[in-house]
Tab-separated table of C-alpha atoms and ligand atoms in Angstrom:
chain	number	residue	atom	x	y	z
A	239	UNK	CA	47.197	2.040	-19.531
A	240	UNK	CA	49.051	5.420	-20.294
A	241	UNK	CA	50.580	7.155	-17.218
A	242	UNK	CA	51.234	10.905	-18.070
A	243	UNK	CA	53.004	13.611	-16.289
A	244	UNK	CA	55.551	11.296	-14.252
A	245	UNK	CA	58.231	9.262	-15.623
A	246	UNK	CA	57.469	5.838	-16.164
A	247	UNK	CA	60.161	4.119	-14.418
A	248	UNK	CA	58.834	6.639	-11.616
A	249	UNK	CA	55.442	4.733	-11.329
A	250	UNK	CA	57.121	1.458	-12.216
A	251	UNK	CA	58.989	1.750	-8.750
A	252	UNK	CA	56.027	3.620	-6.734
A	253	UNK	CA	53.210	1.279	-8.303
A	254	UNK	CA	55.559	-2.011	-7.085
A	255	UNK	CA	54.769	-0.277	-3.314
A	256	UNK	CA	51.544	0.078	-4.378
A	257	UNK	CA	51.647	3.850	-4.289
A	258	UNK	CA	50.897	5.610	-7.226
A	259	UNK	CA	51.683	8.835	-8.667
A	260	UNK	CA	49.557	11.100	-10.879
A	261	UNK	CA	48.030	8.426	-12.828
A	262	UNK	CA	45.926	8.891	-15.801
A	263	UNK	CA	43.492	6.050	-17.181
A	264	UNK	CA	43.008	5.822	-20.603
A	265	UNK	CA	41.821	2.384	-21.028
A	266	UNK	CA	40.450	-0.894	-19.007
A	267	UNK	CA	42.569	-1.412	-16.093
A	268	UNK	CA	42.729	-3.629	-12.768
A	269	UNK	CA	44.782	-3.452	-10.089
A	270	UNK	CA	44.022	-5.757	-7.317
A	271	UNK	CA	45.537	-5.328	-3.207
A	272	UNK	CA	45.627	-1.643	-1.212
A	273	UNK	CA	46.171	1.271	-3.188
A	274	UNK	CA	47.724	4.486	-1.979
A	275	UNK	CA	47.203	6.799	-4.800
A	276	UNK	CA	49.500	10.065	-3.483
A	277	UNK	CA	48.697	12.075	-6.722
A	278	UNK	CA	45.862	13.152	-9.209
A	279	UNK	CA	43.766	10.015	-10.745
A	280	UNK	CA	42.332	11.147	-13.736
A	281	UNK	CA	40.348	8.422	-15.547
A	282	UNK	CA	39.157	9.330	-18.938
A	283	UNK	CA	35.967	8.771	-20.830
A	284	UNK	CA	35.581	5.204	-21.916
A	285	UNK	CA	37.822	3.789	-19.429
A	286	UNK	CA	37.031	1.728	-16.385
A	287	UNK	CA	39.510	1.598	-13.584
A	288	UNK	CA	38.655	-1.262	-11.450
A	289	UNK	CA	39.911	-1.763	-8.013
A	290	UNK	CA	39.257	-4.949	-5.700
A	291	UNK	CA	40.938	-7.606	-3.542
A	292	UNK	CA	42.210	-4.714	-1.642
A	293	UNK	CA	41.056	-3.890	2.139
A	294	UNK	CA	42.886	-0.081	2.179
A	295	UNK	CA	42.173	2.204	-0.568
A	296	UNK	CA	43.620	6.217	-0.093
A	297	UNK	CA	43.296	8.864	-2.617
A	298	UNK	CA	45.505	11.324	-1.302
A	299	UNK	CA	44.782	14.031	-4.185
A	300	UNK	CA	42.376	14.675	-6.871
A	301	UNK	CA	40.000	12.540	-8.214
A	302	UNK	CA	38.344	13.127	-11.310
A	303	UNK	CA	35.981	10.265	-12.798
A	304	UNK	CA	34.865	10.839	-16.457
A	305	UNK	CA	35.348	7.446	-17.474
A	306	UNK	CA	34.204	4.371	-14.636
A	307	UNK	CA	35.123	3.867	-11.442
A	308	UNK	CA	34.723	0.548	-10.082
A	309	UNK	CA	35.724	0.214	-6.072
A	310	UNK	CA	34.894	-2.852	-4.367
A	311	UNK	CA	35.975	-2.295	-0.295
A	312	UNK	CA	33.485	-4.992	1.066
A	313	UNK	CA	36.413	-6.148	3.280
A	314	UNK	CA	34.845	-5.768	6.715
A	315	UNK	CA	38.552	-4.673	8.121
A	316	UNK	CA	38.582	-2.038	4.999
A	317	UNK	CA	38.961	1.714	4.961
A	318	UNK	CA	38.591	4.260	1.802
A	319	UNK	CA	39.820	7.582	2.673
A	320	UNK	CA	40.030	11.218	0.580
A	321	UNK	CA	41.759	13.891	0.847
A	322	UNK	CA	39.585	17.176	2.075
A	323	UNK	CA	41.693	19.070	0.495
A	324	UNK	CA	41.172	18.048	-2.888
A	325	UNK	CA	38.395	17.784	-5.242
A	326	UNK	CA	36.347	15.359	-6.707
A	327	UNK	CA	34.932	15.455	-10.060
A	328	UNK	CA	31.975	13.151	-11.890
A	329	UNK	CA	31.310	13.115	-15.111
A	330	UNK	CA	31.116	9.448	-15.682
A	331	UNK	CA	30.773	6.310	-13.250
A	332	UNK	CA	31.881	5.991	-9.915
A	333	UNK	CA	30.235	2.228	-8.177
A	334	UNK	CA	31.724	2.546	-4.516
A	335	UNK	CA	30.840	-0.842	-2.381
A	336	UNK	CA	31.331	-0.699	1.362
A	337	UNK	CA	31.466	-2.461	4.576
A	338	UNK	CA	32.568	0.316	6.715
A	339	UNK	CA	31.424	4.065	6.863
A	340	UNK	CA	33.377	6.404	4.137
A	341	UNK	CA	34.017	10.078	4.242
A	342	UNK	CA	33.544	11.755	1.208
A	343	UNK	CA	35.106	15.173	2.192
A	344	UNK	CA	36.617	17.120	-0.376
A	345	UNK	CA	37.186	20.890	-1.249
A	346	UNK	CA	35.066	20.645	-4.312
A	347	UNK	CA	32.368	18.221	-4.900
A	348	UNK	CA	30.962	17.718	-7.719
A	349	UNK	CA	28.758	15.296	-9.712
A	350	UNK	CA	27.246	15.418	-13.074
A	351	UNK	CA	27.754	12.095	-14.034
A	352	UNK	CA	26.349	8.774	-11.091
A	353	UNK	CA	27.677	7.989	-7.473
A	354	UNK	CA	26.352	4.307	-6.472
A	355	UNK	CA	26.995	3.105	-3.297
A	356	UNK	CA	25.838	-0.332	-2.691
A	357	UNK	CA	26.145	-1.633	0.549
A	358	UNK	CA	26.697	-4.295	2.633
A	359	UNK	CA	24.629	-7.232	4.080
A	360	UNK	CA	26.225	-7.708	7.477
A	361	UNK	CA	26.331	-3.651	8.765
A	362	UNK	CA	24.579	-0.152	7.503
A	363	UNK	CA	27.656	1.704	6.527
A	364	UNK	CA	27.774	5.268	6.609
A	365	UNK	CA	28.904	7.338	3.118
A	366	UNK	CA	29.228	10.989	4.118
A	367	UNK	CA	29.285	13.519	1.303
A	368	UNK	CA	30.575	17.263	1.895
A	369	UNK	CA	32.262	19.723	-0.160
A	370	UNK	CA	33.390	22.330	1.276
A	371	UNK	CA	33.614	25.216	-1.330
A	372	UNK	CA	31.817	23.606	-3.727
A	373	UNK	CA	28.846	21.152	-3.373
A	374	UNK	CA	27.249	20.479	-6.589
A	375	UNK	CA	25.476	17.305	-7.661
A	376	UNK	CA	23.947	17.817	-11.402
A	377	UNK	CA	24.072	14.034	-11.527
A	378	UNK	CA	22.442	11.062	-9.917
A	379	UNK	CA	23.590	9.844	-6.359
A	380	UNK	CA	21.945	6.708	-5.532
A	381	UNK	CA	22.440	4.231	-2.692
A	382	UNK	CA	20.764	0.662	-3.206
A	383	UNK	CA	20.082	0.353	-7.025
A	384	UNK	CA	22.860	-1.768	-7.897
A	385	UNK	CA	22.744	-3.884	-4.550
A	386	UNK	CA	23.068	-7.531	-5.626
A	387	UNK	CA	20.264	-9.144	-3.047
A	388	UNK	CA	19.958	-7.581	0.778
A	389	UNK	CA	22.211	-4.617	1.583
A	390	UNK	CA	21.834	-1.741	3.368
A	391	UNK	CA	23.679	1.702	3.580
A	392	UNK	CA	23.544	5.029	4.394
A	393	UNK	CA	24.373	8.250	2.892
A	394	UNK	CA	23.955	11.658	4.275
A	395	UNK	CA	24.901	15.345	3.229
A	396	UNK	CA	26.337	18.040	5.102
A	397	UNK	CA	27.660	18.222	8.178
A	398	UNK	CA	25.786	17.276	11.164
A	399	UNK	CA	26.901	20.143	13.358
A	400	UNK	CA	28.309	22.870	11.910
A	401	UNK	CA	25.431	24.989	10.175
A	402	UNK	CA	27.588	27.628	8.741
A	403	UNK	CA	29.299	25.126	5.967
A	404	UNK	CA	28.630	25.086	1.825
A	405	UNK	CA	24.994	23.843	1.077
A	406	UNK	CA	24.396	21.007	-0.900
A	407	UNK	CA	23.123	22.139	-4.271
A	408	UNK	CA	21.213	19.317	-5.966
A	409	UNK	CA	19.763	19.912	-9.271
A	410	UNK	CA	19.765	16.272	-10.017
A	411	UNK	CA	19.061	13.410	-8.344
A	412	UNK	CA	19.286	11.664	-5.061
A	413	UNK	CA	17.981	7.979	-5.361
A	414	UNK	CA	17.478	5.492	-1.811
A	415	UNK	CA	16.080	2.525	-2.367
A	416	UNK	CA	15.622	-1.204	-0.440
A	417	UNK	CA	14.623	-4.173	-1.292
A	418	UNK	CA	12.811	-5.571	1.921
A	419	UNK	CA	9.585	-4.506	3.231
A	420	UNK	CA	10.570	-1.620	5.339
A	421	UNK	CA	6.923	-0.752	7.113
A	422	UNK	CA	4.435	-3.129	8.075
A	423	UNK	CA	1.258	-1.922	10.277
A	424	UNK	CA	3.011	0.502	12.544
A	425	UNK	CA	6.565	-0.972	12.781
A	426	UNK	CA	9.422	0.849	11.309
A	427	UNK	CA	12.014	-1.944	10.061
A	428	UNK	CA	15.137	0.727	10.289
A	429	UNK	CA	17.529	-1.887	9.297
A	430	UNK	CA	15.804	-3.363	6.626
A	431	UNK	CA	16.020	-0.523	3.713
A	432	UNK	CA	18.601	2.185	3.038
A	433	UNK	CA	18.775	5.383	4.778
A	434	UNK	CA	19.093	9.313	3.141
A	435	UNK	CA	19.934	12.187	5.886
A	436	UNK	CA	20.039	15.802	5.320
A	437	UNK	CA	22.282	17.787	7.455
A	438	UNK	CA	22.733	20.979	8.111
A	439	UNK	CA	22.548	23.541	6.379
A	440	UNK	CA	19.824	23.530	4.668
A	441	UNK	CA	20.163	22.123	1.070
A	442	UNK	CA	19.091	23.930	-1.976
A	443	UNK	CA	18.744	23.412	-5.654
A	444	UNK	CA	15.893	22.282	-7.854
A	445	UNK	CA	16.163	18.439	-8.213
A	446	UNK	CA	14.403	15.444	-6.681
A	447	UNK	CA	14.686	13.020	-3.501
A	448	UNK	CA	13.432	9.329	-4.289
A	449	UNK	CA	12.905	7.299	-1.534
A	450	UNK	CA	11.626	3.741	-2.040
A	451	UNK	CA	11.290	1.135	1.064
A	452	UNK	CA	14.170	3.815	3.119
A	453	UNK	CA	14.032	6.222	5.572
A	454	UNK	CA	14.407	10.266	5.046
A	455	UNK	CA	15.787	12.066	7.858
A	456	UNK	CA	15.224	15.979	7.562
A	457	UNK	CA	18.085	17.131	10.117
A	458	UNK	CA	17.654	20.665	9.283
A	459	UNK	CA	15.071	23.534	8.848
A	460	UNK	CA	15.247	21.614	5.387
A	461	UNK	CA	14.019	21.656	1.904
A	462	UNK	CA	16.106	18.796	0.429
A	463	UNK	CA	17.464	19.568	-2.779
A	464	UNK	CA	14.586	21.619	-4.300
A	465	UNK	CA	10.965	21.057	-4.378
A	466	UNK	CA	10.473	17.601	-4.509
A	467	UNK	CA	10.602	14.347	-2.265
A	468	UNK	CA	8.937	11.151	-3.806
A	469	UNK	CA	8.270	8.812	-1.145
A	470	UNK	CA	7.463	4.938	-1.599
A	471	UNK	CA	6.581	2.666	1.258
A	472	UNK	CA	8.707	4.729	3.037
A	473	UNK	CA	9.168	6.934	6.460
A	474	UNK	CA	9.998	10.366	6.428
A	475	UNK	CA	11.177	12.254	9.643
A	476	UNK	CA	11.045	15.726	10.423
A	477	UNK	CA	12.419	17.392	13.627
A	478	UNK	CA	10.022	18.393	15.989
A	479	UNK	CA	10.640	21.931	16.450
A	480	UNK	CA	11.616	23.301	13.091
A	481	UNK	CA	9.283	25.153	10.878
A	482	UNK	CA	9.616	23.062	7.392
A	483	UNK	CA	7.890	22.772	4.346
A	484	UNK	CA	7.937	20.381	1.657
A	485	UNK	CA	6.503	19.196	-1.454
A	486	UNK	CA	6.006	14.841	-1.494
A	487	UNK	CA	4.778	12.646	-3.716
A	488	UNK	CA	3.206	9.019	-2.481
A	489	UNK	CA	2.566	10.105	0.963
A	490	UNK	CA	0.127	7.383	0.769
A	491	UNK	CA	1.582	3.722	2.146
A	492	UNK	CA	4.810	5.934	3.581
A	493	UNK	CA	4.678	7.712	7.095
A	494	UNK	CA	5.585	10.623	8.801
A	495	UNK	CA	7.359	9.977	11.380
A	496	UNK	CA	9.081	12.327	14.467
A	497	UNK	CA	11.788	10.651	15.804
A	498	UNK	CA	12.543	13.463	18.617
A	499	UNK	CA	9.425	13.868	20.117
A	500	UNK	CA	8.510	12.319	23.203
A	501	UNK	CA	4.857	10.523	23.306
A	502	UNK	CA	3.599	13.111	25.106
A	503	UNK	CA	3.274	15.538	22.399
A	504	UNK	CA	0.786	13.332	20.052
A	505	UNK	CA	-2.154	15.465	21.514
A	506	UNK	CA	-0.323	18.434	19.888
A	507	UNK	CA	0.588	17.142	16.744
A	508	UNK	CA	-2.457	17.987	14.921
A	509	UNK	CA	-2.603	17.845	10.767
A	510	UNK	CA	-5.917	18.433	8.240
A	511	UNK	CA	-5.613	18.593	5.188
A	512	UNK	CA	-6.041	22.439	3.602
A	513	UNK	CA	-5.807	22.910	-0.189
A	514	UNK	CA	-3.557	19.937	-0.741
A	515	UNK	CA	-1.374	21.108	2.049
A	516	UNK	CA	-0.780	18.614	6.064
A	517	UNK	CA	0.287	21.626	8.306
A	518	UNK	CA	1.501	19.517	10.844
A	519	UNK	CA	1.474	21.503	14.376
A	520	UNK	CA	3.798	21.077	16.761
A	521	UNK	CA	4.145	22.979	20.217
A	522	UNK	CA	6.346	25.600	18.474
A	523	UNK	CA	6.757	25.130	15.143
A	524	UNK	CA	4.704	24.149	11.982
A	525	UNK	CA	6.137	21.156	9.601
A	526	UNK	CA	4.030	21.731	6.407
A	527	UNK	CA	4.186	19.130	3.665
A	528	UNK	CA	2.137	19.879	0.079
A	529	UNK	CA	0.848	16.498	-1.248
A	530	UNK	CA	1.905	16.901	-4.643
A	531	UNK	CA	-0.184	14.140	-6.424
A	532	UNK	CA	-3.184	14.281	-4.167
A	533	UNK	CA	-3.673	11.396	-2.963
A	534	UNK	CA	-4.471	11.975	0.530
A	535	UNK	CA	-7.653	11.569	1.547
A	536	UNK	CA	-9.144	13.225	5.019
A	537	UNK	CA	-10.328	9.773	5.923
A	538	UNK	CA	-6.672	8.780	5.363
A	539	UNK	CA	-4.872	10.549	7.468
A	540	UNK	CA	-4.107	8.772	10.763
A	541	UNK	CA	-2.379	9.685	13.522
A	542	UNK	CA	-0.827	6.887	16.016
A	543	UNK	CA	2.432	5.856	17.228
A	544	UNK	CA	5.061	3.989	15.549
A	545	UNK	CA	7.906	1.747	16.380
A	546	UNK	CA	10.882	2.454	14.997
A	547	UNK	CA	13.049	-0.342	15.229
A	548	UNK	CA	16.470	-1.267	14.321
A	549	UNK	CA	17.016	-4.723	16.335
A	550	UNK	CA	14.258	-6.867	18.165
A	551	UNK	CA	15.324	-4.961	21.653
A	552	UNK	CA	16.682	-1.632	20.448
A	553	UNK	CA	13.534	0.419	19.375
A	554	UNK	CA	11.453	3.918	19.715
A	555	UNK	CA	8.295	4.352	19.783
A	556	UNK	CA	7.554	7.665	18.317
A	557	UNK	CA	4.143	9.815	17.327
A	558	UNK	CA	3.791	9.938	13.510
A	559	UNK	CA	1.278	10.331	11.041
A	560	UNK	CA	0.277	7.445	8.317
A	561	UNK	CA	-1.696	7.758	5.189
A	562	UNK	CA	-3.917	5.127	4.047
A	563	UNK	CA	-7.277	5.214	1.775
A	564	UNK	CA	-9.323	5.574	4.374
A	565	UNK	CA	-9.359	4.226	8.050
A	566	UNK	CA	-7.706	0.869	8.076
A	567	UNK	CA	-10.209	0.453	11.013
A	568	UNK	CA	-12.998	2.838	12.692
A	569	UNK	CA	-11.339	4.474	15.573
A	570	UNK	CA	-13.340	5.435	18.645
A	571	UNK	CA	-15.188	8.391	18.065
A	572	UNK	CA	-14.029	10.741	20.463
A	573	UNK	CA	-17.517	12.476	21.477
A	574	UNK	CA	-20.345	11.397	23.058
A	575	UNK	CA	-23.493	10.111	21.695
A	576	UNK	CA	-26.780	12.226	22.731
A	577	UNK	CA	-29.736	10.971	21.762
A	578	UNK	CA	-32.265	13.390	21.173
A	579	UNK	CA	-35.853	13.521	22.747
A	580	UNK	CA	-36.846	12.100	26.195
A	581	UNK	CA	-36.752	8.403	27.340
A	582	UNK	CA	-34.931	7.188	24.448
A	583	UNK	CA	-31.525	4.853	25.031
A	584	UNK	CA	-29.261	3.368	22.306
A	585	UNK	CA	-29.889	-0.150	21.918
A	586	UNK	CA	-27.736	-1.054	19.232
A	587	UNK	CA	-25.520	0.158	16.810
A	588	UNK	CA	-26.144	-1.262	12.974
A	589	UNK	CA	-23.906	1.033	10.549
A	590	UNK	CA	-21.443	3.379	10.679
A	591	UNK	CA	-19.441	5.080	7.948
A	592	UNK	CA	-17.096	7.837	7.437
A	593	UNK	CA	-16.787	10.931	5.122
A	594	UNK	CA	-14.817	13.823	4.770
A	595	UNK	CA	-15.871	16.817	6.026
A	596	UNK	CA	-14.302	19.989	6.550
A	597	UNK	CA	-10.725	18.913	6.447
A	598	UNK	CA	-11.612	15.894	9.147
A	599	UNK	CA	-12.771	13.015	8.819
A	600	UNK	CA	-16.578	12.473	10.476
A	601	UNK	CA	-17.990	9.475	11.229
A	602	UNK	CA	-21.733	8.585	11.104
A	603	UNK	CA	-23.879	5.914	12.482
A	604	UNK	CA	-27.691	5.488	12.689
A	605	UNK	CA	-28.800	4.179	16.031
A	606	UNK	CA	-32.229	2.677	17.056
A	607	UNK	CA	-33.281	4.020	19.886
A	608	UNK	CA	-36.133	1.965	22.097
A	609	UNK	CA	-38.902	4.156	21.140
A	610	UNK	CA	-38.472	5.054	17.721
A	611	UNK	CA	-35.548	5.138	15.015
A	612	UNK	CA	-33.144	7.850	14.933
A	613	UNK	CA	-30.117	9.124	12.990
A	614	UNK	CA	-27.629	10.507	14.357
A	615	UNK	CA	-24.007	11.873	13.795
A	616	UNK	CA	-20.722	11.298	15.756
A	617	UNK	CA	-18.047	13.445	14.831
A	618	UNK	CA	-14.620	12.400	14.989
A	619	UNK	CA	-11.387	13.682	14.216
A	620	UNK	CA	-8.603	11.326	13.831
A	621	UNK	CA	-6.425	13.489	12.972
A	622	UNK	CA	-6.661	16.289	15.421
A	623	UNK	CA	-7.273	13.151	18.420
B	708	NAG	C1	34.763	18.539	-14.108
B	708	NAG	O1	35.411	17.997	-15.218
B	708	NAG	C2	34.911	18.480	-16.456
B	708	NAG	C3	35.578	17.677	-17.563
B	708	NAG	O2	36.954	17.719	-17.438
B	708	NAG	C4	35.169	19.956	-16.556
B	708	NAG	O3	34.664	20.472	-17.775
B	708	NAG	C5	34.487	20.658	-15.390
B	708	NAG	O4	34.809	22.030	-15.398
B	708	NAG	C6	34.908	20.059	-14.064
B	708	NAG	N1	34.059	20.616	-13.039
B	708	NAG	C7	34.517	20.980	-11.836
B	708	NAG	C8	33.532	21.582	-10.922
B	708	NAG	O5	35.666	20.800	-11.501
B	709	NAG	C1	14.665	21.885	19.690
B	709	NAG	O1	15.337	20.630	19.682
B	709	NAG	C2	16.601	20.662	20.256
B	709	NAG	C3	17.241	19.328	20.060
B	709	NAG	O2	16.520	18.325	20.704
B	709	NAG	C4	16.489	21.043	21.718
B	709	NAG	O3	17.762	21.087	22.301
B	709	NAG	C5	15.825	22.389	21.823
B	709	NAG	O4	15.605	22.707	23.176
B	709	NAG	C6	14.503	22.385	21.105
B	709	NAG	N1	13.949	23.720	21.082
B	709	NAG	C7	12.710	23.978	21.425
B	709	NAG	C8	12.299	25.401	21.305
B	709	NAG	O5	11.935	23.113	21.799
């Protein structure tokens, strides 16, 4: 290890108090226990500074990572902190492990290189990312991939109340991804995958979203880093009474879900399918989401309610839309049956089938009446129910 710009005997002293000075990594290096670093940490291409067996980590200045940076914080008593009033630069490898939630505040933010948080079995931790002038990720941000067996975290972007801040410019990548089976049948297993949020404002750029076995949470009038979220067996949540639109691939096996809305609006929360596009309505604003592989099927969209749960007793049920190949089962057609021509009554039931038609999804049937046989149509919209 080469320290530059500060005498050694300097960092000899500081780094015996475990606070270190401008510090500039230029090969392999460990150091194990708290750090306070009060000055720049530079660490150069091809190096790897590893830090562990400490519970209190503070970088008090710059950051810049163009080499690796290994942080291991799964201490459940352990803090990381920044400084938001420095910057943060990634041109290499930065693996951050957590048990408790991180803010990742800093003047400039930016990414071109990977951010991995991997998180913890125990809690969901929360890693917050902001930049304040400068909010860049070229890069790859991913929380999950390197997990070693169950973990969950969190990581969100922007600020969840102040609108008026820096948007997040993502021309790369954001990647969430679980392990565990995070929907089954209607349930929502919140704790069981990682979690992406978007805050406001509104994030821009051209890059991609992937979301496998997690949950999306659109918290603004949002289009989340550029045109495209890929969804996998995964639930995607959109506030109520925003107009959004969106571009998703593998709506199918993921769901739509609307965390704000109380039961009560399901009758309004109508969706057909119109040249590859789910307008979903609401009361006063339309959510609409292009389904960029076309996949979705009328007969496949389905609208119910959905439990959202984090622990056996803390849950929501919420309205939300799923999309399946067809009707996992027939639903009750919602009109009535008429059978035409006098004296005739239904007597039994033998087929029924479903088809697209017009955007929603019809359902057939022949029935036999007593006198002679008949066939007959019932039409039923799921998705407008
Ligand atoms: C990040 O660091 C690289 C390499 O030193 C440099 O070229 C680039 O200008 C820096 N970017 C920002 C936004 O600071
Ligand atoms: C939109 O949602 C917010 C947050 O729940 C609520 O305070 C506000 O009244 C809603 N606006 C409309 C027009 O429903």
């Amino acid at each position: 290890m080469h320290y530059h710009s500060t005498g050694e005997l300097l960092l000899l002293f500081a780094s015996l108090l475990k606070i270190v000075a401008a510090l500039t990594v230029t090969e392999d290096t460990t150091l194990t226990g708290d750090q306070t670093f009060s000055e720049a940490v530079t660490i150069e291409d091809g190096a790897t500074l590893t830090l562990k067996e400490g519970s209190v980590y503070k970088f008090e200045n710059d950051l810049s990572v163009h080499g690796g940076l290994v942080l291991d914080n799964r201490n459940v008593d352990g803090t990381v902190s920044f400084n938001r009033e420095s910057s943060l630069n990634v041109t290499g490898s930065f693996e951050l492990a957590v048990s408790n939630d991180v803010d990742m505040f800093f003047t400039s933010f930016y990414n071109s290189g990977s951010i991995y948080v991997k998180g913890s079995a125990v809690v969901q931790p929360a890693v917050t990312f902001e930049g304040l002038e400068v909010f860049i990720n070229d890069g790859t941000i991913d929380a999950g991939s390197l997990d070693e067996g169950p973990a969950h975290s969190a990581i969100a972007f922007g600020d969840a109340f102040d609108p008026k801040k820096t948007p997040f410019i993502n021309n790369g990548k954001v990647v969430v991804s679980g392990t565990e089976k995070f929907i089954e049948g209607n349930v929502v297993y919140l704790l069981a995958g990682n979690a992406v949020k978007f805050l406001s404002p509104p994030s821009e750029g051209t890059g991609s979203v992937e979301v496998t076995n997690s949950y999306i949470g659109l918290n603004a009038r949002n289009n989340p880093g550029g045109p495209e979220i890929q969804l996998k067996d995964s639930a995607l949540y959109l506030p109520a009474n925003f107009s959004t639109s969106i571009s998703v691939l593998g709506l199918k096996g993921s769901i739509v879900a609307f965390s704000l809305t109380p039961t009560s609006l399901l009758p309004d929360m109508k969706t057909t399918l119109q040249d590859g596009k789910l307008p979903i309505g609401f009361p006063d604003a339309v959510a609409t989401i292009a389904d960029i592989d076309g996949t979705i099927v009328p007969c496949g969209i389905k609208q119910d309610l959905f439990t959202l749960r984090a622990t056996e007793s803390i849950y929501n049920t919420n309205p939300g839309i799923s999309f399946t190949d067809s009707f996992p089962s027939i639903p009750d057609p919602v009109t009535t049956t008429t059978v035409v021509g006098e004296g005739h009554t239904v007597t039994q039931t033998t087929s029924y089938y479903t088809e697209a038609a017009g955007g929603t999804c019809e359902m057939k049937t022949t029935v036999y009446p007593t006198a002679s046989t008949l066939s007959t149509r019932y039409s039923a919209a799921p998705s407008a129910n």
